Amino acid sequence: MDNLESIISIKNLRMSYGDKNVLKGINLEIPRGQIIGYIGTNGAGKSTTIKIMLGILEGYEGKVEILGQDISNGSVEYKKKIGYVPELADIYENLTAFEYISFLGGIYELEQGKLIERAEKLMKLFGIEGAIYSRISSYSKGMKQKFLIICSLIHNPDILFFDEPLSGLDANSVMIFKEVMSNLSKDGKTIFYSSHIMDVVEKVSDRIVLINNGEIEADGSFEDLRNAKKESSLEEIFNQITGFNDHGRIAKEFVSLVEEV
Ligand SMILES: Nc1ncnc2c1ncn2[C@@H]1O[C@H](COP(=O)(O)OP(=O)(O)OP(=O)(O)O)[C@@H](O)[C@H]1O
Protein backbone atom coordinates (compact mmCIF):
# COMPACT_ATOMS: atom_id res chain seq x y z
CA MET A 1 0.00 0.00 0.00
CA ASP A 2 1.66 3.28 -1.01
CA ASN A 3 1.42 6.64 0.73
CA LEU A 4 -1.37 7.99 -1.44
CA GLU A 5 -3.71 5.10 -0.86
CA SER A 6 -6.31 5.60 1.86
CA ILE A 7 -5.69 3.70 5.06
CA ILE A 8 -9.20 4.67 6.15
CA SER A 9 -11.94 5.28 3.60
CA ILE A 10 -15.40 6.38 4.72
CA LYS A 11 -18.10 6.85 2.12
CA ASN A 12 -21.48 8.42 2.85
CA LEU A 13 -21.55 7.15 6.44
CA ARG A 14 -24.94 7.51 8.09
CA MET A 15 -25.96 6.40 11.53
CA SER A 16 -29.18 6.84 13.47
CA TYR A 17 -30.26 5.92 16.96
CA GLY A 18 -34.01 5.47 16.59
CA ASP A 19 -35.32 8.69 15.03
CA LYS A 20 -32.16 10.58 15.77
CA ASN A 21 -29.85 11.00 12.77
CA VAL A 22 -26.41 11.36 14.28
CA LEU A 23 -24.21 10.97 11.19
CA LYS A 24 -25.74 12.32 7.98
CA GLY A 25 -23.26 11.37 5.29
CA ILE A 26 -19.62 11.50 6.37
CA ASN A 27 -16.97 11.17 3.65
CA LEU A 28 -13.31 10.87 4.57
CA GLU A 29 -10.21 9.52 2.85
CA ILE A 30 -7.26 9.28 5.21
CA PRO A 31 -3.76 8.46 3.91
CA ARG A 32 -1.04 6.65 5.85
CA GLY A 33 0.83 8.66 8.46
CA GLN A 34 -1.70 11.41 8.90
CA ILE A 35 -2.82 12.71 12.30
CA ILE A 36 -6.49 13.63 12.02
CA GLY A 37 -7.94 15.86 14.72
CA TYR A 38 -11.61 14.89 14.83
CA ILE A 39 -13.61 17.54 16.65
CA GLY A 40 -17.21 18.59 17.23
CA THR A 41 -19.59 19.65 19.98
CA ASN A 42 -20.75 17.24 22.71
CA GLY A 43 -22.98 14.63 21.11
CA ALA A 44 -21.85 15.51 17.56
CA GLY A 45 -21.10 11.86 16.74
CA LYS A 46 -17.32 11.58 17.17
CA SER A 47 -17.34 8.46 19.35
CA THR A 48 -20.05 6.99 17.14
CA THR A 49 -17.78 7.37 14.08
CA ILE A 50 -14.86 5.80 15.94
CA LYS A 51 -16.92 2.87 17.26
CA ILE A 52 -18.19 2.13 13.76
CA MET A 53 -14.62 2.03 12.44
CA LEU A 54 -13.62 -0.26 15.30
CA GLY A 55 -16.38 -2.66 14.32
CA ILE A 56 -18.09 -2.42 17.71
CA LEU A 57 -21.14 -0.51 16.48
CA GLU A 58 -23.37 -1.88 13.77
CA GLY A 59 -26.45 -0.66 11.94
CA TYR A 60 -24.76 2.08 9.93
CA GLU A 61 -25.28 2.89 6.25
CA GLY A 62 -22.48 3.64 3.82
CA LYS A 63 -19.10 2.05 3.31
CA VAL A 64 -16.15 1.92 5.68
CA GLU A 65 -12.85 0.46 4.53
CA ILE A 66 -9.87 0.06 6.82
CA LEU A 67 -6.52 -1.01 5.36
CA GLY A 68 -8.36 -1.77 2.13
CA GLN A 69 -10.87 -4.09 3.80
CA ASP A 70 -14.61 -3.44 3.95
CA ILE A 71 -15.25 -3.80 7.68
CA SER A 72 -18.77 -5.12 7.09
CA ASN A 73 -17.42 -8.33 5.50
CA GLY A 74 -17.14 -10.03 8.88
CA SER A 75 -13.37 -10.49 8.93
CA VAL A 76 -11.67 -9.38 12.14
CA GLU A 77 -8.12 -9.46 10.74
CA TYR A 78 -7.94 -5.66 10.50
CA LYS A 79 -8.58 -5.38 14.25
CA LYS A 80 -5.11 -6.75 14.96
CA LYS A 81 -3.67 -3.73 13.17
CA ILE A 82 -5.55 -1.08 15.12
CA GLY A 83 -5.20 0.31 18.62
CA TYR A 84 -7.83 2.17 20.60
CA VAL A 85 -7.93 4.40 23.66
CA PRO A 86 -11.62 4.70 24.55
CA GLU A 87 -13.23 7.83 25.94
CA LEU A 88 -14.62 5.75 28.80
CA ALA A 89 -12.53 2.75 29.69
CA ASP A 90 -14.31 -0.55 30.08
CA ILE A 91 -11.17 -2.38 31.09
CA TYR A 92 -11.30 -5.42 33.40
CA GLU A 93 -10.27 -3.62 36.56
CA ASN A 94 -10.10 -6.75 38.71
CA LEU A 95 -7.15 -7.98 36.69
CA THR A 96 -3.58 -6.91 37.28
CA ALA A 97 -1.80 -5.16 34.40
CA PHE A 98 0.25 -8.34 33.98
CA GLU A 99 -2.90 -10.43 33.59
CA TYR A 100 -4.47 -7.92 31.23
CA ILE A 101 -1.41 -7.76 28.98
CA SER A 102 -1.29 -11.58 28.94
CA PHE A 103 -4.94 -11.55 27.87
CA LEU A 104 -4.12 -9.09 25.06
CA GLY A 105 -1.26 -11.36 23.98
CA GLY A 106 -3.82 -14.11 23.45
CA ILE A 107 -6.09 -11.84 21.42
CA TYR A 108 -3.31 -10.53 19.22
CA GLU A 109 -1.59 -13.93 19.03
CA LEU A 110 1.71 -12.47 20.16
CA GLU A 111 4.36 -14.06 22.32
CA GLN A 112 3.41 -13.22 25.91
CA GLY A 113 6.92 -13.04 27.38
CA LYS A 114 7.97 -10.39 24.89
CA LEU A 115 4.72 -8.47 25.34
CA ILE A 116 5.12 -8.36 29.12
CA GLU A 117 8.72 -7.25 28.76
CA ARG A 118 7.61 -4.47 26.39
CA ALA A 119 4.78 -3.45 28.74
CA GLU A 120 7.18 -3.23 31.68
CA LYS A 121 9.55 -1.02 29.69
CA LEU A 122 6.72 1.23 28.47
CA MET A 123 5.29 1.50 31.99
CA LYS A 124 8.72 2.52 33.26
CA LEU A 125 8.97 5.27 30.62
CA PHE A 126 5.58 6.54 31.75
CA GLY A 127 6.67 6.46 35.41
CA ILE A 128 4.32 3.67 36.47
CA GLU A 129 6.84 0.87 36.83
CA GLY A 130 6.21 -1.49 39.70
CA ALA A 131 2.45 -1.40 39.11
CA ILE A 132 2.34 -4.32 36.70
CA TYR A 133 1.39 -6.84 39.41
CA SER A 134 -1.20 -4.57 41.07
CA ARG A 135 -4.88 -4.69 40.25
CA ILE A 136 -5.88 -2.01 37.74
CA SER A 137 -8.69 -1.00 40.15
CA SER A 138 -6.03 0.30 42.55
CA TYR A 139 -4.50 2.65 39.96
CA SER A 140 -5.01 6.43 40.05
CA LYS A 141 -6.91 7.99 37.13
CA GLY A 142 -3.70 9.05 35.39
CA MET A 143 -2.10 5.62 35.89
CA LYS A 144 -5.12 3.95 34.31
CA GLN A 145 -4.96 6.34 31.37
CA LYS A 146 -1.26 5.66 30.87
CA PHE A 147 -1.94 1.94 31.01
CA LEU A 148 -4.74 2.29 28.43
CA ILE A 149 -2.38 4.16 26.11
CA ILE A 150 0.23 1.41 26.53
CA CYS A 151 -2.39 -1.27 25.80
CA SER A 152 -3.45 0.54 22.63
CA LEU A 153 0.13 0.44 21.35
CA ILE A 154 1.48 -2.82 22.73
CA HIS A 155 0.91 -4.77 19.48
CA ASN A 156 2.52 -2.09 17.29
CA PRO A 157 -0.66 -1.28 15.33
CA ASP A 158 -0.78 0.65 12.03
CA ILE A 159 -3.78 2.79 13.00
CA LEU A 160 -4.54 4.43 16.33
CA PHE A 161 -7.91 5.67 17.47
CA PHE A 162 -7.54 8.01 20.41
CA ASP A 163 -10.79 9.24 21.96
CA GLU A 164 -9.92 11.96 24.51
CA PRO A 165 -6.63 10.21 25.38
CA LEU A 166 -5.21 12.97 27.59
CA SER A 167 -7.93 12.67 30.19
CA GLY A 168 -6.28 12.61 33.63
CA LEU A 169 -2.70 12.91 32.38
CA ASP A 170 -0.43 15.42 34.10
CA ALA A 171 1.31 18.13 32.05
CA ASN A 172 4.59 16.18 31.81
CA SER A 173 2.85 13.06 30.55
CA VAL A 174 0.89 15.14 28.02
CA MET A 175 4.23 16.36 26.67
CA ILE A 176 5.48 12.79 26.31
CA PHE A 177 2.25 11.68 24.66
CA LYS A 178 2.26 14.53 22.11
CA GLU A 179 5.83 13.64 21.18
CA VAL A 180 4.93 9.94 20.97
CA MET A 181 2.10 10.79 18.52
CA SER A 182 4.42 12.86 16.39
CA ASN A 183 7.03 10.07 16.26
CA LEU A 184 4.41 7.41 15.50
CA SER A 185 3.10 9.50 12.63
CA LYS A 186 6.63 10.00 11.25
CA ASP A 187 6.96 6.21 11.29
CA GLY A 188 3.86 5.92 9.11
CA LYS A 189 1.18 5.22 11.73
CA THR A 190 -2.17 6.82 11.05
CA ILE A 191 -3.79 8.51 14.05
CA PHE A 192 -7.43 9.40 14.43
CA TYR A 193 -7.46 11.78 17.37
CA SER A 194 -10.69 13.01 18.90
CA SER A 195 -10.55 15.58 21.68
CA HIS A 196 -12.07 18.74 23.10
CA ILE A 197 -8.71 20.19 24.05
CA MET A 198 -8.46 22.59 21.15
CA ASP A 199 -4.96 23.94 21.71
CA VAL A 200 -3.55 20.39 21.61
CA VAL A 201 -5.61 19.40 18.55
CA GLU A 202 -4.39 22.58 16.85
CA LYS A 203 -0.75 21.68 17.50
CA VAL A 204 -0.66 17.94 16.85
CA SER A 205 -2.98 17.50 13.88
CA ASP A 206 -1.87 17.44 10.24
CA ARG A 207 -5.51 17.78 9.34
CA ILE A 208 -8.57 18.86 11.32
CA VAL A 209 -12.05 17.54 10.61
CA LEU A 210 -14.95 19.26 12.35
CA ILE A 211 -18.37 17.64 12.44
CA ASN A 212 -21.49 19.63 13.20
CA ASN A 213 -25.11 18.53 12.88
CA GLY A 214 -23.98 15.15 11.56
CA GLU A 215 -21.94 16.57 8.66
CA ILE A 216 -18.36 17.59 8.03
CA GLU A 217 -18.24 21.38 8.18
CA ALA A 218 -14.50 21.87 7.98
CA ASP A 219 -11.68 19.69 6.71
CA GLY A 220 -8.14 20.94 6.29
CA SER A 221 -4.88 21.81 8.01
CA PHE A 222 -4.99 24.34 10.85
CA GLU A 223 -3.46 26.86 8.45
CA ASP A 224 -6.23 26.20 5.88
CA LEU A 225 -8.97 26.65 8.48
CA ARG A 226 -7.33 29.75 9.93
CA ASN A 227 -7.13 31.38 6.51
CA ALA A 228 -10.66 30.38 5.57
CA LYS A 229 -12.29 31.49 8.82
CA LYS A 230 -10.11 34.53 9.58
CA GLU A 231 -9.67 33.47 13.19
CA SER A 232 -6.40 32.93 15.00
CA SER A 233 -7.09 29.93 17.22
CA LEU A 234 -8.85 26.61 16.73
CA GLU A 235 -11.09 27.46 19.68
CA GLU A 236 -12.33 30.57 17.83
CA ILE A 237 -12.75 28.63 14.58
CA PHE A 238 -14.75 26.02 16.51
CA ASN A 239 -16.97 28.72 18.07
CA GLN A 240 -17.54 30.32 14.67
CA ILE A 241 -18.42 27.12 12.81
CA THR A 242 -20.67 25.79 15.54
CA GLY A 243 -22.36 29.21 15.69
CA PHE A 244 -21.58 29.80 19.33
CA ASN A 245 -20.92 33.23 20.83
CA ASP A 246 -23.13 33.07 23.83
CA HIS A 247 -20.76 31.92 26.57
CA GLY A 248 -20.82 35.25 28.42
CA ARG A 249 -24.62 35.38 28.74
CA ILE A 250 -24.92 31.68 29.65
CA ALA A 251 -22.23 31.93 32.32
CA LYS A 252 -23.88 35.00 33.83
CA GLU A 253 -27.27 33.29 33.97
CA PHE A 254 -25.66 30.14 35.38
CA VAL A 255 -24.00 32.00 38.24
CA SER A 256 -27.09 34.06 39.05
CA LEU A 257 -29.13 30.83 39.30
CA VAL A 258 -26.48 29.28 41.57
CA GLU A 259 -26.48 32.37 43.77
CA GLU A 260 -30.26 32.62 43.98
CA VAL A 261 -30.43 30.40 47.08
N1 LIG B 1 -26.45 3.78 22.29
C1 LIG B 1 -27.06 4.94 22.03
N2 LIG B 1 -28.40 5.04 22.00
C2 LIG B 1 -29.03 6.19 21.71
N3 LIG B 1 -28.38 7.35 21.43
C3 LIG B 1 -27.04 7.31 21.46
C4 LIG B 1 -26.31 6.12 21.75
N4 LIG B 1 -24.98 6.39 21.69
C5 LIG B 1 -24.90 7.71 21.38
N5 LIG B 1 -26.12 8.25 21.25
C6 LIG B 1 -26.42 9.65 20.89
O1 LIG B 1 -25.76 9.94 19.68
C7 LIG B 1 -25.19 11.24 19.72
C8 LIG B 1 -23.73 11.15 19.39
O2 LIG B 1 -23.04 10.53 20.45
P1 LIG B 1 -21.46 10.37 20.46
O3 LIG B 1 -21.09 9.65 21.72
O4 LIG B 1 -21.01 9.81 19.18
O5 LIG B 1 -21.02 11.90 20.52
P2 LIG B 1 -19.59 12.57 20.74
O6 LIG B 1 -19.38 13.51 19.61
O7 LIG B 1 -18.55 11.53 20.93
O8 LIG B 1 -19.87 13.39 22.06
P3 LIG B 1 -18.95 13.81 23.32
O9 LIG B 1 -18.08 14.92 22.84
O10 LIG B 1 -19.95 14.32 24.31
O11 LIG B 1 -18.21 12.60 23.79
C9 LIG B 1 -25.55 11.82 21.09
O12 LIG B 1 -26.68 12.64 20.95
C10 LIG B 1 -25.87 10.61 21.93
O13 LIG B 1 -26.86 10.93 22.87
Tab-separated table of C-alpha atoms and ligand atoms in Angstrom:
chain	number	residue	atom	x	y	z
A	1	MET	CA	0.000	0.000	0.000
A	2	ASP	CA	1.656	3.285	-1.008
A	3	ASN	CA	1.423	6.639	0.726
A	4	LEU	CA	-1.371	7.986	-1.438
A	5	GLU	CA	-3.712	5.100	-0.858
A	6	SER	CA	-6.309	5.598	1.864
A	7	ILE	CA	-5.689	3.699	5.064
A	8	ILE	CA	-9.199	4.674	6.154
A	9	SER	CA	-11.940	5.284	3.603
A	10	ILE	CA	-15.397	6.383	4.723
A	11	LYS	CA	-18.099	6.853	2.118
A	12	ASN	CA	-21.476	8.417	2.852
A	13	LEU	CA	-21.553	7.153	6.436
A	14	ARG	CA	-24.936	7.510	8.088
A	15	MET	CA	-25.960	6.405	11.532
A	16	SER	CA	-29.180	6.844	13.466
A	17	TYR	CA	-30.262	5.917	16.962
A	18	GLY	CA	-34.008	5.467	16.587
A	19	ASP	CA	-35.320	8.688	15.027
A	20	LYS	CA	-32.160	10.577	15.765
A	21	ASN	CA	-29.853	10.997	12.775
A	22	VAL	CA	-26.414	11.358	14.282
A	23	LEU	CA	-24.212	10.974	11.191
A	24	LYS	CA	-25.735	12.324	7.982
A	25	GLY	CA	-23.259	11.370	5.287
A	26	ILE	CA	-19.621	11.505	6.372
A	27	ASN	CA	-16.968	11.172	3.653
A	28	LEU	CA	-13.307	10.867	4.568
A	29	GLU	CA	-10.209	9.525	2.855
A	30	ILE	CA	-7.256	9.278	5.208
A	31	PRO	CA	-3.765	8.457	3.911
A	32	ARG	CA	-1.044	6.651	5.846
A	33	GLY	CA	0.830	8.659	8.462
A	34	GLN	CA	-1.704	11.409	8.897
A	35	ILE	CA	-2.820	12.710	12.304
A	36	ILE	CA	-6.489	13.634	12.018
A	37	GLY	CA	-7.935	15.859	14.723
A	38	TYR	CA	-11.610	14.892	14.826
A	39	ILE	CA	-13.610	17.543	16.650
A	40	GLY	CA	-17.206	18.586	17.235
A	41	THR	CA	-19.588	19.650	19.978
A	42	ASN	CA	-20.755	17.238	22.713
A	43	GLY	CA	-22.980	14.633	21.107
A	44	ALA	CA	-21.849	15.509	17.559
A	45	GLY	CA	-21.100	11.861	16.743
A	46	LYS	CA	-17.324	11.583	17.169
A	47	SER	CA	-17.336	8.463	19.351
A	48	THR	CA	-20.050	6.987	17.136
A	49	THR	CA	-17.784	7.369	14.085
A	50	ILE	CA	-14.856	5.801	15.943
A	51	LYS	CA	-16.916	2.872	17.259
A	52	ILE	CA	-18.188	2.126	13.759
A	53	MET	CA	-14.616	2.033	12.441
A	54	LEU	CA	-13.620	-0.264	15.304
A	55	GLY	CA	-16.375	-2.661	14.317
A	56	ILE	CA	-18.093	-2.418	17.713
A	57	LEU	CA	-21.140	-0.506	16.479
A	58	GLU	CA	-23.368	-1.879	13.767
A	59	GLY	CA	-26.454	-0.661	11.944
A	60	TYR	CA	-24.762	2.076	9.927
A	61	GLU	CA	-25.279	2.889	6.255
A	62	GLY	CA	-22.478	3.639	3.823
A	63	LYS	CA	-19.103	2.046	3.310
A	64	VAL	CA	-16.152	1.922	5.681
A	65	GLU	CA	-12.845	0.456	4.532
A	66	ILE	CA	-9.866	0.058	6.825
A	67	LEU	CA	-6.519	-1.012	5.360
A	68	GLY	CA	-8.359	-1.770	2.131
A	69	GLN	CA	-10.869	-4.088	3.795
A	70	ASP	CA	-14.607	-3.438	3.947
A	71	ILE	CA	-15.254	-3.796	7.684
A	72	SER	CA	-18.769	-5.124	7.091
A	73	ASN	CA	-17.421	-8.332	5.497
A	74	GLY	CA	-17.138	-10.034	8.875
A	75	SER	CA	-13.366	-10.490	8.932
A	76	VAL	CA	-11.674	-9.379	12.143
A	77	GLU	CA	-8.118	-9.461	10.741
A	78	TYR	CA	-7.939	-5.664	10.499
A	79	LYS	CA	-8.584	-5.381	14.249
A	80	LYS	CA	-5.109	-6.754	14.958
A	81	LYS	CA	-3.671	-3.730	13.175
A	82	ILE	CA	-5.553	-1.078	15.116
A	83	GLY	CA	-5.202	0.315	18.618
A	84	TYR	CA	-7.827	2.175	20.605
A	85	VAL	CA	-7.929	4.398	23.656
A	86	PRO	CA	-11.623	4.702	24.547
A	87	GLU	CA	-13.229	7.826	25.937
A	88	LEU	CA	-14.615	5.750	28.795
A	89	ALA	CA	-12.530	2.752	29.686
A	90	ASP	CA	-14.307	-0.550	30.083
A	91	ILE	CA	-11.172	-2.376	31.090
A	92	TYR	CA	-11.296	-5.423	33.399
A	93	GLU	CA	-10.266	-3.622	36.565
A	94	ASN	CA	-10.103	-6.748	38.706
A	95	LEU	CA	-7.151	-7.977	36.692
A	96	THR	CA	-3.579	-6.907	37.284
A	97	ALA	CA	-1.804	-5.161	34.404
A	98	PHE	CA	0.252	-8.336	33.975
A	99	GLU	CA	-2.903	-10.435	33.586
A	100	TYR	CA	-4.473	-7.919	31.235
A	101	ILE	CA	-1.414	-7.763	28.977
A	102	SER	CA	-1.294	-11.583	28.945
A	103	PHE	CA	-4.944	-11.551	27.873
A	104	LEU	CA	-4.124	-9.095	25.056
A	105	GLY	CA	-1.259	-11.356	23.978
A	106	GLY	CA	-3.823	-14.107	23.447
A	107	ILE	CA	-6.094	-11.840	21.419
A	108	TYR	CA	-3.307	-10.525	19.222
A	109	GLU	CA	-1.595	-13.930	19.035
A	110	LEU	CA	1.712	-12.469	20.156
A	111	GLU	CA	4.359	-14.063	22.324
A	112	GLN	CA	3.413	-13.215	25.906
A	113	GLY	CA	6.918	-13.042	27.384
A	114	LYS	CA	7.968	-10.390	24.888
A	115	LEU	CA	4.722	-8.473	25.337
A	116	ILE	CA	5.120	-8.357	29.124
A	117	GLU	CA	8.718	-7.250	28.759
A	118	ARG	CA	7.611	-4.473	26.389
A	119	ALA	CA	4.784	-3.454	28.737
A	120	GLU	CA	7.182	-3.232	31.676
A	121	LYS	CA	9.550	-1.016	29.695
A	122	LEU	CA	6.719	1.232	28.470
A	123	MET	CA	5.294	1.500	31.994
A	124	LYS	CA	8.718	2.519	33.260
A	125	LEU	CA	8.966	5.265	30.624
A	126	PHE	CA	5.584	6.544	31.750
A	127	GLY	CA	6.670	6.463	35.411
A	128	ILE	CA	4.321	3.666	36.473
A	129	GLU	CA	6.845	0.870	36.831
A	130	GLY	CA	6.210	-1.488	39.698
A	131	ALA	CA	2.445	-1.396	39.111
A	132	ILE	CA	2.339	-4.318	36.702
A	133	TYR	CA	1.394	-6.844	39.411
A	134	SER	CA	-1.201	-4.570	41.066
A	135	ARG	CA	-4.879	-4.690	40.251
A	136	ILE	CA	-5.881	-2.011	37.742
A	137	SER	CA	-8.694	-1.000	40.149
A	138	SER	CA	-6.030	0.296	42.555
A	139	TYR	CA	-4.502	2.655	39.957
A	140	SER	CA	-5.005	6.429	40.053
A	141	LYS	CA	-6.907	7.989	37.129
A	142	GLY	CA	-3.697	9.049	35.389
A	143	MET	CA	-2.097	5.624	35.890
A	144	LYS	CA	-5.122	3.952	34.306
A	145	GLN	CA	-4.962	6.338	31.367
A	146	LYS	CA	-1.263	5.656	30.866
A	147	PHE	CA	-1.943	1.939	31.010
A	148	LEU	CA	-4.743	2.293	28.428
A	149	ILE	CA	-2.382	4.163	26.110
A	150	ILE	CA	0.225	1.413	26.527
A	151	CYS	CA	-2.389	-1.273	25.797
A	152	SER	CA	-3.447	0.544	22.625
A	153	LEU	CA	0.134	0.442	21.345
A	154	ILE	CA	1.482	-2.816	22.733
A	155	HIS	CA	0.911	-4.769	19.480
A	156	ASN	CA	2.523	-2.088	17.292
A	157	PRO	CA	-0.657	-1.276	15.328
A	158	ASP	CA	-0.782	0.649	12.027
A	159	ILE	CA	-3.777	2.787	13.000
A	160	LEU	CA	-4.540	4.425	16.329
A	161	PHE	CA	-7.911	5.669	17.470
A	162	PHE	CA	-7.537	8.011	20.413
A	163	ASP	CA	-10.788	9.237	21.959
A	164	GLU	CA	-9.918	11.962	24.506
A	165	PRO	CA	-6.630	10.211	25.379
A	166	LEU	CA	-5.207	12.973	27.594
A	167	SER	CA	-7.934	12.670	30.194
A	168	GLY	CA	-6.284	12.614	33.634
A	169	LEU	CA	-2.697	12.914	32.377
A	170	ASP	CA	-0.426	15.425	34.095
A	171	ALA	CA	1.315	18.129	32.052
A	172	ASN	CA	4.595	16.177	31.808
A	173	SER	CA	2.846	13.063	30.550
A	174	VAL	CA	0.894	15.137	28.022
A	175	MET	CA	4.234	16.362	26.668
A	176	ILE	CA	5.482	12.794	26.312
A	177	PHE	CA	2.248	11.683	24.664
A	178	LYS	CA	2.260	14.529	22.106
A	179	GLU	CA	5.828	13.635	21.183
A	180	VAL	CA	4.928	9.941	20.966
A	181	MET	CA	2.097	10.790	18.520
A	182	SER	CA	4.420	12.865	16.389
A	183	ASN	CA	7.033	10.072	16.257
A	184	LEU	CA	4.409	7.415	15.499
A	185	SER	CA	3.103	9.498	12.627
A	186	LYS	CA	6.629	10.000	11.255
A	187	ASP	CA	6.965	6.207	11.289
A	188	GLY	CA	3.858	5.920	9.110
A	189	LYS	CA	1.179	5.223	11.729
A	190	THR	CA	-2.165	6.823	11.052
A	191	ILE	CA	-3.788	8.510	14.049
A	192	PHE	CA	-7.434	9.397	14.434
A	193	TYR	CA	-7.460	11.782	17.371
A	194	SER	CA	-10.695	13.006	18.903
A	195	SER	CA	-10.550	15.576	21.676
A	196	HIS	CA	-12.071	18.739	23.095
A	197	ILE	CA	-8.707	20.193	24.053
A	198	MET	CA	-8.460	22.592	21.147
A	199	ASP	CA	-4.962	23.937	21.705
A	200	VAL	CA	-3.550	20.392	21.613
A	201	VAL	CA	-5.610	19.397	18.549
A	202	GLU	CA	-4.385	22.582	16.846
A	203	LYS	CA	-0.750	21.678	17.502
A	204	VAL	CA	-0.657	17.940	16.852
A	205	SER	CA	-2.984	17.498	13.881
A	206	ASP	CA	-1.875	17.440	10.240
A	207	ARG	CA	-5.512	17.776	9.343
A	208	ILE	CA	-8.567	18.856	11.319
A	209	VAL	CA	-12.047	17.538	10.611
A	210	LEU	CA	-14.947	19.263	12.350
A	211	ILE	CA	-18.369	17.639	12.435
A	212	ASN	CA	-21.486	19.628	13.197
A	213	ASN	CA	-25.109	18.529	12.878
A	214	GLY	CA	-23.980	15.153	11.556
A	215	GLU	CA	-21.936	16.572	8.664
A	216	ILE	CA	-18.362	17.593	8.028
A	217	GLU	CA	-18.236	21.384	8.176
A	218	ALA	CA	-14.499	21.874	7.979
A	219	ASP	CA	-11.681	19.691	6.707
A	220	GLY	CA	-8.141	20.938	6.294
A	221	SER	CA	-4.880	21.811	8.014
A	222	PHE	CA	-4.992	24.341	10.846
A	223	GLU	CA	-3.455	26.860	8.445
A	224	ASP	CA	-6.226	26.199	5.879
A	225	LEU	CA	-8.967	26.653	8.477
A	226	ARG	CA	-7.329	29.748	9.930
A	227	ASN	CA	-7.133	31.381	6.509
A	228	ALA	CA	-10.664	30.379	5.567
A	229	LYS	CA	-12.293	31.485	8.818
A	230	LYS	CA	-10.109	34.530	9.577
A	231	GLU	CA	-9.671	33.466	13.187
A	232	SER	CA	-6.396	32.933	14.999
A	233	SER	CA	-7.087	29.929	17.218
A	234	LEU	CA	-8.854	26.615	16.726
A	235	GLU	CA	-11.089	27.464	19.685
A	236	GLU	CA	-12.330	30.567	17.831
A	237	ILE	CA	-12.751	28.631	14.584
A	238	PHE	CA	-14.753	26.016	16.506
A	239	ASN	CA	-16.972	28.720	18.066
A	240	GLN	CA	-17.537	30.322	14.674
A	241	ILE	CA	-18.418	27.121	12.811
A	242	THR	CA	-20.669	25.787	15.543
A	243	GLY	CA	-22.360	29.213	15.691
A	244	PHE	CA	-21.582	29.804	19.333
A	245	ASN	CA	-20.921	33.234	20.827
A	246	ASP	CA	-23.133	33.068	23.835
A	247	HIS	CA	-20.763	31.920	26.572
A	248	GLY	CA	-20.823	35.252	28.421
A	249	ARG	CA	-24.616	35.379	28.742
A	250	ILE	CA	-24.925	31.678	29.653
A	251	ALA	CA	-22.227	31.929	32.315
A	252	LYS	CA	-23.883	35.005	33.832
A	253	GLU	CA	-27.272	33.287	33.974
A	254	PHE	CA	-25.664	30.142	35.383
A	255	VAL	CA	-24.000	32.001	38.244
A	256	SER	CA	-27.087	34.058	39.046
A	257	LEU	CA	-29.127	30.833	39.299
A	258	VAL	CA	-26.481	29.281	41.574
A	259	GLU	CA	-26.475	32.371	43.774
A	260	GLU	CA	-30.262	32.621	43.984
A	261	VAL	CA	-30.425	30.404	47.085
B	1	LIG	N1	-26.455	3.778	22.287
B	1	LIG	C1	-27.060	4.942	22.027
B	1	LIG	N2	-28.397	5.038	22.000
B	1	LIG	C2	-29.028	6.189	21.714
B	1	LIG	N3	-28.379	7.347	21.432
B	1	LIG	C3	-27.036	7.312	21.464
B	1	LIG	C4	-26.305	6.117	21.755
B	1	LIG	N4	-24.983	6.391	21.694
B	1	LIG	C5	-24.896	7.706	21.378
B	1	LIG	N5	-26.117	8.249	21.245
B	1	LIG	C6	-26.423	9.650	20.890
B	1	LIG	O1	-25.758	9.944	19.682
B	1	LIG	C7	-25.193	11.243	19.715
B	1	LIG	C8	-23.735	11.154	19.391
B	1	LIG	O2	-23.045	10.531	20.452
B	1	LIG	P1	-21.461	10.374	20.463
B	1	LIG	O3	-21.089	9.652	21.718
B	1	LIG	O4	-21.007	9.813	19.180
B	1	LIG	O5	-21.021	11.902	20.518
B	1	LIG	P2	-19.589	12.568	20.741
B	1	LIG	O6	-19.377	13.508	19.606
B	1	LIG	O7	-18.551	11.526	20.934
B	1	LIG	O8	-19.871	13.395	22.064
B	1	LIG	P3	-18.948	13.813	23.318
B	1	LIG	O9	-18.079	14.921	22.836
B	1	LIG	O10	-19.948	14.317	24.307
B	1	LIG	O11	-18.211	12.603	23.787
B	1	LIG	C9	-25.551	11.817	21.085
B	1	LIG	O12	-26.676	12.643	20.946
B	1	LIG	C10	-25.870	10.613	21.931
B	1	LIG	O13	-26.855	10.932	22.873
